Amino acid sequence: MRGRARHHGHQIVKLFLMPRFGFGRSRYGPFGWRRVGRGVDLVVALGLLGLLAIAGAVLQYRLGPARLLTGAAHAIDGDSLRLLGEELRLEGIDAPEYRQSCRDAAGRPVDCGRAARQALQGLLAGGLVTCEIDKADRYGRGLARCRQGDTDINAAMVLAGQAVAYGGYRAEEERARAAGRGLWALSFERPETWRRSHAR
């Protein structure tokens, strides 16, 4: 009787306890590693979700609702500037890169990238600049809509032909093109195309 009871006890362990805790023989190995693997996958997935949530919270904290910055600004190139120590990218426009060259009607090279920077600096030099920022680009720079007095700086750059539309300001680009202003008096590559062909 004692031997039979011991045998039944072993059967209970095999049928109920060992499979539930991942032990015992199975086609996944003697210790049921498939269950362990699934548990690890779940932990990793939850960890990644946690990191994404933290990153989103940090970005929201950094940008939050629309911010306004006002102060003296300086051009970095034709579509980015520094204001109160922060680098900002003018939203909706794309200016020639600083090293980008264009050609005039006679085929002579023109430093259109430097000209765009000078044009932006001229707009910024008129007085205090106010920029509204509510999101960032892929490099972490705030995307800004900036004004100097009554002048919309983003729009003014496109109207002057010193930048092209880049998600906005299509009407301003058409007016600059029709008038042959700035870039539209030259032979040039759109800055986005130039960047792709001159990637470092």
PDB file of C-alpha atoms in Angstrom:
ATOM      1  CA  MET A   1       0.000   0.000   0.000  1.00  0.00           C
ATOM      2  CA  ARG A   2       2.773   2.383   0.905  1.00  0.00           C
ATOM      3  CA  GLY A   3       4.512   1.770  -2.453  1.00  0.00           C
ATOM      4  CA  ARG A   4       1.258   2.295  -4.342  1.00  0.00           C
ATOM      5  CA  ALA A   5       0.612   5.596  -2.532  1.00  0.00           C
ATOM      6  CA  ARG A   6       4.112   6.752  -3.367  1.00  0.00           C
ATOM      7  CA  HIS A   7       3.504   5.884  -7.030  1.00  0.00           C
ATOM      8  CA  HIS A   8       0.244   7.864  -7.071  1.00  0.00           C
ATOM      9  CA  GLY A   9       2.037  10.803  -5.461  1.00  0.00           C
ATOM     10  CA  HIS A  10       4.614  10.832  -8.230  1.00  0.00           C
ATOM     11  CA  GLN A  11       1.840  10.791 -10.833  1.00  0.00           C
ATOM     12  CA  ILE A  12       0.170  13.819  -9.224  1.00  0.00           C
ATOM     13  CA  VAL A  13       3.448  15.762  -9.352  1.00  0.00           C
ATOM     14  CA  LYS A  14       3.954  14.890 -13.022  1.00  0.00           C
ATOM     15  CA  LEU A  15       0.396  15.699 -14.079  1.00  0.00           C
ATOM     16  CA  PHE A  16      -0.218  18.913 -12.165  1.00  0.00           C
ATOM     17  CA  LEU A  17       2.780  20.542 -10.558  1.00  0.00           C
ATOM     18  CA  MET A  18       5.647  19.994 -12.975  1.00  0.00           C
ATOM     19  CA  PRO A  19       3.928  21.142 -16.210  1.00  0.00           C
ATOM     20  CA  ARG A  20       2.520  24.236 -14.524  1.00  0.00           C
ATOM     21  CA  PHE A  21       5.937  25.430 -13.449  1.00  0.00           C
ATOM     22  CA  GLY A  22       7.658  24.580 -16.715  1.00  0.00           C
ATOM     23  CA  PHE A  23       9.371  21.396 -15.524  1.00  0.00           C
ATOM     24  CA  GLY A  24       9.149  17.864 -16.671  1.00  0.00           C
ATOM     25  CA  ARG A  25       9.684  16.322 -20.029  1.00  0.00           C
ATOM     26  CA  SER A  26       8.280  17.984 -23.102  1.00  0.00           C
ATOM     27  CA  ARG A  27       9.215  18.345 -26.727  1.00  0.00           C
ATOM     28  CA  TYR A  28      10.652  21.748 -25.819  1.00  0.00           C
ATOM     29  CA  GLY A  29      13.294  20.270 -23.538  1.00  0.00           C
ATOM     30  CA  PRO A  30      13.373  18.833 -20.040  1.00  0.00           C
ATOM     31  CA  PHE A  31      12.651  22.176 -18.405  1.00  0.00           C
ATOM     32  CA  GLY A  32      10.042  23.664 -20.743  1.00  0.00           C
ATOM     33  CA  TRP A  33      12.268  26.487 -21.928  1.00  0.00           C
ATOM     34  CA  ARG A  34       9.627  27.625 -24.420  1.00  0.00           C
ATOM     35  CA  ARG A  35       7.594  28.959 -21.512  1.00  0.00           C
ATOM     36  CA  VAL A  36      10.665  30.719 -20.150  1.00  0.00           C
ATOM     37  CA  GLY A  37      11.398  32.206 -23.593  1.00  0.00           C
ATOM     38  CA  ARG A  38       7.885  33.558 -23.848  1.00  0.00           C
ATOM     39  CA  GLY A  39       8.264  35.156 -20.450  1.00  0.00           C
ATOM     40  CA  VAL A  40      11.516  36.835 -21.482  1.00  0.00           C
ATOM     41  CA  ASP A  41       9.894  38.136 -24.683  1.00  0.00           C
ATOM     42  CA  LEU A  42       7.071  39.618 -22.637  1.00  0.00           C
ATOM     43  CA  VAL A  43       9.490  41.342 -20.264  1.00  0.00           C
ATOM     44  CA  VAL A  44      11.496  42.778 -23.191  1.00  0.00           C
ATOM     45  CA  ALA A  45       8.331  44.016 -24.923  1.00  0.00           C
ATOM     46  CA  LEU A  46       7.092  45.694 -21.748  1.00  0.00           C
ATOM     47  CA  GLY A  47      10.509  47.271 -21.252  1.00  0.00           C
ATOM     48  CA  LEU A  48      10.510  48.722 -24.771  1.00  0.00           C
ATOM     49  CA  LEU A  49       7.014  50.117 -24.294  1.00  0.00           C
ATOM     50  CA  GLY A  50       8.170  51.734 -21.080  1.00  0.00           C
ATOM     51  CA  LEU A  51      11.155  53.350 -22.802  1.00  0.00           C
ATOM     52  CA  LEU A  52       8.924  54.697 -25.591  1.00  0.00           C
ATOM     53  CA  ALA A  53       6.545  56.161 -23.038  1.00  0.00           C
ATOM     54  CA  ILE A  54       9.431  57.859 -21.220  1.00  0.00           C
ATOM     55  CA  ALA A  55      10.852  59.231 -24.498  1.00  0.00           C
ATOM     56  CA  GLY A  56       7.448  60.614 -25.448  1.00  0.00           C
ATOM     57  CA  ALA A  57       7.064  62.256 -22.063  1.00  0.00           C
ATOM     58  CA  VAL A  58      10.528  63.833 -22.306  1.00  0.00           C
ATOM     59  CA  LEU A  59       9.787  65.211 -25.790  1.00  0.00           C
ATOM     60  CA  GLN A  60       6.433  66.559 -24.647  1.00  0.00           C
ATOM     61  CA  TYR A  61       8.104  68.144 -21.627  1.00  0.00           C
ATOM     62  CA  ARG A  62      10.739  69.712 -23.843  1.00  0.00           C
ATOM     63  CA  LEU A  63       8.300  71.099 -26.387  1.00  0.00           C
ATOM     64  CA  GLY A  64       4.934  70.927 -24.650  1.00  0.00           C
ATOM     65  CA  PRO A  65       2.320  73.267 -26.062  1.00  0.00           C
ATOM     66  CA  ALA A  66       3.443  75.987 -28.469  1.00  0.00           C
ATOM     67  CA  ARG A  67       6.286  78.050 -27.022  1.00  0.00           C
ATOM     68  CA  LEU A  68       7.128  81.644 -27.858  1.00  0.00           C
ATOM     69  CA  LEU A  69      10.718  82.851 -27.848  1.00  0.00           C
ATOM     70  CA  THR A  70      11.569  86.513 -28.330  1.00  0.00           C
ATOM     71  CA  GLY A  71      15.008  88.038 -28.651  1.00  0.00           C
ATOM     72  CA  ALA A  72      17.858  88.917 -30.977  1.00  0.00           C
ATOM     73  CA  ALA A  73      18.421  86.148 -33.523  1.00  0.00           C
ATOM     74  CA  HIS A  74      21.310  85.263 -35.813  1.00  0.00           C
ATOM     75  CA  ALA A  75      21.205  83.277 -39.053  1.00  0.00           C
ATOM     76  CA  ILE A  76      23.034  79.951 -39.172  1.00  0.00           C
ATOM     77  CA  ASP A  77      22.143  79.373 -42.808  1.00  0.00           C
ATOM     78  CA  GLY A  78      19.215  80.284 -45.038  1.00  0.00           C
ATOM     79  CA  ASP A  79      16.580  78.370 -43.073  1.00  0.00           C
ATOM     80  CA  SER A  80      17.907  78.036 -39.535  1.00  0.00           C
ATOM     81  CA  LEU A  81      18.765  80.508 -36.817  1.00  0.00           C
ATOM     82  CA  ARG A  82      19.897  80.781 -33.236  1.00  0.00           C
ATOM     83  CA  LEU A  83      17.605  82.493 -30.751  1.00  0.00           C
ATOM     84  CA  LEU A  84      18.285  82.713 -27.003  1.00  0.00           C
ATOM     85  CA  GLY A  85      20.914  80.005 -27.360  1.00  0.00           C
ATOM     86  CA  GLU A  86      18.560  77.582 -29.131  1.00  0.00           C
ATOM     87  CA  GLU A  87      18.945  76.419 -32.724  1.00  0.00           C
ATOM     88  CA  LEU A  88      15.670  76.617 -34.648  1.00  0.00           C
ATOM     89  CA  ARG A  89      14.669  75.459 -38.121  1.00  0.00           C
ATOM     90  CA  LEU A  90      12.246  77.668 -40.064  1.00  0.00           C
ATOM     91  CA  GLU A  91       9.167  75.545 -40.651  1.00  0.00           C
ATOM     92  CA  GLY A  92       7.711  75.026 -44.131  1.00  0.00           C
ATOM     93  CA  ILE A  93      10.671  76.348 -46.137  1.00  0.00           C
ATOM     94  CA  ASP A  94      13.955  74.988 -47.487  1.00  0.00           C
ATOM     95  CA  ALA A  95      16.885  77.238 -48.395  1.00  0.00           C
ATOM     96  CA  PRO A  96      20.036  76.273 -50.302  1.00  0.00           C
ATOM     97  CA  GLU A  97      22.686  74.707 -48.108  1.00  0.00           C
ATOM     98  CA  TYR A  98      25.507  77.042 -47.135  1.00  0.00           C
ATOM     99  CA  ARG A  99      27.972  75.240 -49.441  1.00  0.00           C
ATOM    100  CA  GLN A 100      25.475  74.938 -52.292  1.00  0.00           C
ATOM    101  CA  SER A 101      26.270  76.664 -55.569  1.00  0.00           C
ATOM    102  CA  CYS A 102      23.873  77.672 -58.350  1.00  0.00           C
ATOM    103  CA  ARG A 103      24.497  79.081 -61.842  1.00  0.00           C
ATOM    104  CA  ASP A 104      23.429  82.291 -63.501  1.00  0.00           C
ATOM    105  CA  ALA A 105      22.178  82.666 -67.080  1.00  0.00           C
ATOM    106  CA  ALA A 106      25.769  82.744 -68.372  1.00  0.00           C
ATOM    107  CA  GLY A 107      26.616  79.511 -66.544  1.00  0.00           C
ATOM    108  CA  ARG A 108      28.766  81.198 -63.924  1.00  0.00           C
ATOM    109  CA  PRO A 109      28.666  79.805 -60.377  1.00  0.00           C
ATOM    110  CA  VAL A 110      26.746  81.748 -57.754  1.00  0.00           C
ATOM    111  CA  ASP A 111      27.068  81.135 -54.014  1.00  0.00           C
ATOM    112  CA  CYS A 112      23.320  80.869 -53.524  1.00  0.00           C
ATOM    113  CA  GLY A 113      23.695  79.169 -50.140  1.00  0.00           C
ATOM    114  CA  ARG A 114      25.643  82.108 -48.747  1.00  0.00           C
ATOM    115  CA  ALA A 115      23.232  84.539 -50.381  1.00  0.00           C
ATOM    116  CA  ALA A 116      20.315  82.834 -48.616  1.00  0.00           C
ATOM    117  CA  ARG A 117      22.065  83.151 -45.262  1.00  0.00           C
ATOM    118  CA  GLN A 118      22.733  86.841 -45.892  1.00  0.00           C
ATOM    119  CA  ALA A 119      19.086  87.379 -46.831  1.00  0.00           C
ATOM    120  CA  LEU A 120      17.895  85.740 -43.608  1.00  0.00           C
ATOM    121  CA  GLN A 121      20.388  87.719 -41.530  1.00  0.00           C
ATOM    122  CA  GLY A 122      19.078  90.904 -43.123  1.00  0.00           C
ATOM    123  CA  LEU A 123      15.542  90.053 -42.009  1.00  0.00           C
ATOM    124  CA  LEU A 124      16.660  89.161 -38.494  1.00  0.00           C
ATOM    125  CA  ALA A 125      18.688  92.342 -38.085  1.00  0.00           C
ATOM    126  CA  GLY A 126      15.573  94.515 -38.182  1.00  0.00           C
ATOM    127  CA  GLY A 127      14.862  94.095 -34.465  1.00  0.00           C
ATOM    128  CA  LEU A 128      13.643  91.556 -31.949  1.00  0.00           C
ATOM    129  CA  VAL A 129      12.391  88.301 -33.425  1.00  0.00           C
ATOM    130  CA  THR A 130       9.520  86.225 -32.049  1.00  0.00           C
ATOM    131  CA  CYS A 131       9.349  82.535 -32.930  1.00  0.00           C
ATOM    132  CA  GLU A 132       6.544  80.088 -32.197  1.00  0.00           C
ATOM    133  CA  ILE A 133       7.645  76.464 -31.760  1.00  0.00           C
ATOM    134  CA  ASP A 134       5.357  73.491 -31.220  1.00  0.00           C
ATOM    135  CA  LYS A 135       7.297  70.539 -32.652  1.00  0.00           C
ATOM    136  CA  ALA A 136      10.790  69.392 -33.566  1.00  0.00           C
ATOM    137  CA  ASP A 137      12.536  68.020 -36.627  1.00  0.00           C
ATOM    138  CA  ARG A 138      14.385  64.694 -36.714  1.00  0.00           C
ATOM    139  CA  TYR A 139      17.539  66.378 -35.413  1.00  0.00           C
ATOM    140  CA  GLY A 140      15.753  67.704 -32.340  1.00  0.00           C
ATOM    141  CA  ARG A 141      15.649  71.315 -33.527  1.00  0.00           C
ATOM    142  CA  GLY A 142      12.483  73.244 -32.859  1.00  0.00           C
ATOM    143  CA  LEU A 143      10.451  73.924 -36.002  1.00  0.00           C
ATOM    144  CA  ALA A 144       9.659  77.614 -35.852  1.00  0.00           C
ATOM    145  CA  ARG A 145       7.379  80.189 -37.412  1.00  0.00           C
ATOM    146  CA  CYS A 146       9.141  83.487 -36.863  1.00  0.00           C
ATOM    147  CA  ARG A 147       8.190  87.136 -37.151  1.00  0.00           C
ATOM    148  CA  GLN A 148      10.071  90.399 -36.951  1.00  0.00           C
ATOM    149  CA  GLY A 149       7.470  93.058 -36.317  1.00  0.00           C
ATOM    150  CA  ASP A 150       4.776  92.557 -38.962  1.00  0.00           C
ATOM    151  CA  THR A 151       7.056  90.512 -41.224  1.00  0.00           C
ATOM    152  CA  ASP A 152       6.541  86.757 -41.483  1.00  0.00           C
ATOM    153  CA  ILE A 153      10.176  85.709 -41.877  1.00  0.00           C
ATOM    154  CA  ASN A 154       9.405  82.245 -43.255  1.00  0.00           C
ATOM    155  CA  ALA A 155       7.121  83.677 -45.934  1.00  0.00           C
ATOM    156  CA  ALA A 156       9.499  86.558 -46.698  1.00  0.00           C
ATOM    157  CA  MET A 157      12.355  84.161 -47.476  1.00  0.00           C
ATOM    158  CA  VAL A 158      10.217  82.281 -49.994  1.00  0.00           C
ATOM    159  CA  LEU A 159       8.772  85.474 -51.502  1.00  0.00           C
ATOM    160  CA  ALA A 160      12.305  86.802 -52.032  1.00  0.00           C
ATOM    161  CA  GLY A 161      13.241  83.607 -53.857  1.00  0.00           C
ATOM    162  CA  GLN A 162      15.884  82.798 -51.241  1.00  0.00           C
ATOM    163  CA  ALA A 163      14.110  79.599 -50.168  1.00  0.00           C
ATOM    164  CA  VAL A 164      11.589  77.204 -51.669  1.00  0.00           C
ATOM    165  CA  ALA A 165       8.372  75.821 -50.245  1.00  0.00           C
ATOM    166  CA  TYR A 166       8.904  72.753 -48.080  1.00  0.00           C
ATOM    167  CA  GLY A 167       5.524  71.684 -46.784  1.00  0.00           C
ATOM    168  CA  GLY A 168       4.095  75.206 -46.805  1.00  0.00           C
ATOM    169  CA  TYR A 169       4.217  78.603 -48.526  1.00  0.00           C
ATOM    170  CA  ARG A 170       3.294  77.264 -51.978  1.00  0.00           C
ATOM    171  CA  ALA A 171       1.579  80.509 -52.975  1.00  0.00           C
ATOM    172  CA  GLU A 172       4.666  82.527 -52.017  1.00  0.00           C
ATOM    173  CA  GLU A 173       6.862  80.236 -54.094  1.00  0.00           C
ATOM    174  CA  GLU A 174       4.634  80.665 -57.143  1.00  0.00           C
ATOM    175  CA  ARG A 175       4.816  84.445 -56.818  1.00  0.00           C
ATOM    176  CA  ALA A 176       8.618  84.388 -56.520  1.00  0.00           C
ATOM    177  CA  ARG A 177       8.906  82.055 -59.504  1.00  0.00           C
ATOM    178  CA  ALA A 178       6.622  84.227 -61.649  1.00  0.00           C
ATOM    179  CA  ALA A 179       8.660  87.323 -60.786  1.00  0.00           C
ATOM    180  CA  GLY A 180      12.009  85.574 -61.353  1.00  0.00           C
ATOM    181  CA  ARG A 181      13.312  86.501 -57.915  1.00  0.00           C
ATOM    182  CA  GLY A 182      16.374  85.049 -56.227  1.00  0.00           C
ATOM    183  CA  LEU A 183      16.806  81.374 -57.024  1.00  0.00           C
ATOM    184  CA  TRP A 184      14.250  81.625 -59.814  1.00  0.00           C
ATOM    185  CA  ALA A 185      16.639  83.828 -61.798  1.00  0.00           C
ATOM    186  CA  LEU A 186      19.245  81.056 -61.570  1.00  0.00           C
ATOM    187  CA  SER A 187      19.708  77.436 -62.502  1.00  0.00           C
ATOM    188  CA  PHE A 188      19.566  75.486 -59.237  1.00  0.00           C
ATOM    189  CA  GLU A 189      18.806  72.182 -57.600  1.00  0.00           C
ATOM    190  CA  ARG A 190      16.195  72.106 -54.909  1.00  0.00           C
ATOM    191  CA  PRO A 191      18.044  71.913 -51.581  1.00  0.00           C
ATOM    192  CA  GLU A 192      16.537  68.521 -50.755  1.00  0.00           C
ATOM    193  CA  THR A 193      17.879  67.089 -54.032  1.00  0.00           C
ATOM    194  CA  TRP A 194      21.278  68.726 -53.492  1.00  0.00           C
ATOM    195  CA  ARG A 195      21.560  67.203 -50.005  1.00  0.00           C
ATOM    196  CA  ARG A 196      20.894  63.719 -51.329  1.00  0.00           C
ATOM    197  CA  SER A 197      23.587  64.025 -54.003  1.00  0.00           C
ATOM    198  CA  HIS A 198      26.104  65.544 -51.564  1.00  0.00           C
ATOM    199  CA  ALA A 199      25.482  63.302 -48.573  1.00  0.00           C
ATOM    200  CA  ARG A 200      28.588  62.863 -46.457  1.00  0.00           C
TER     201      ARG A 200
END
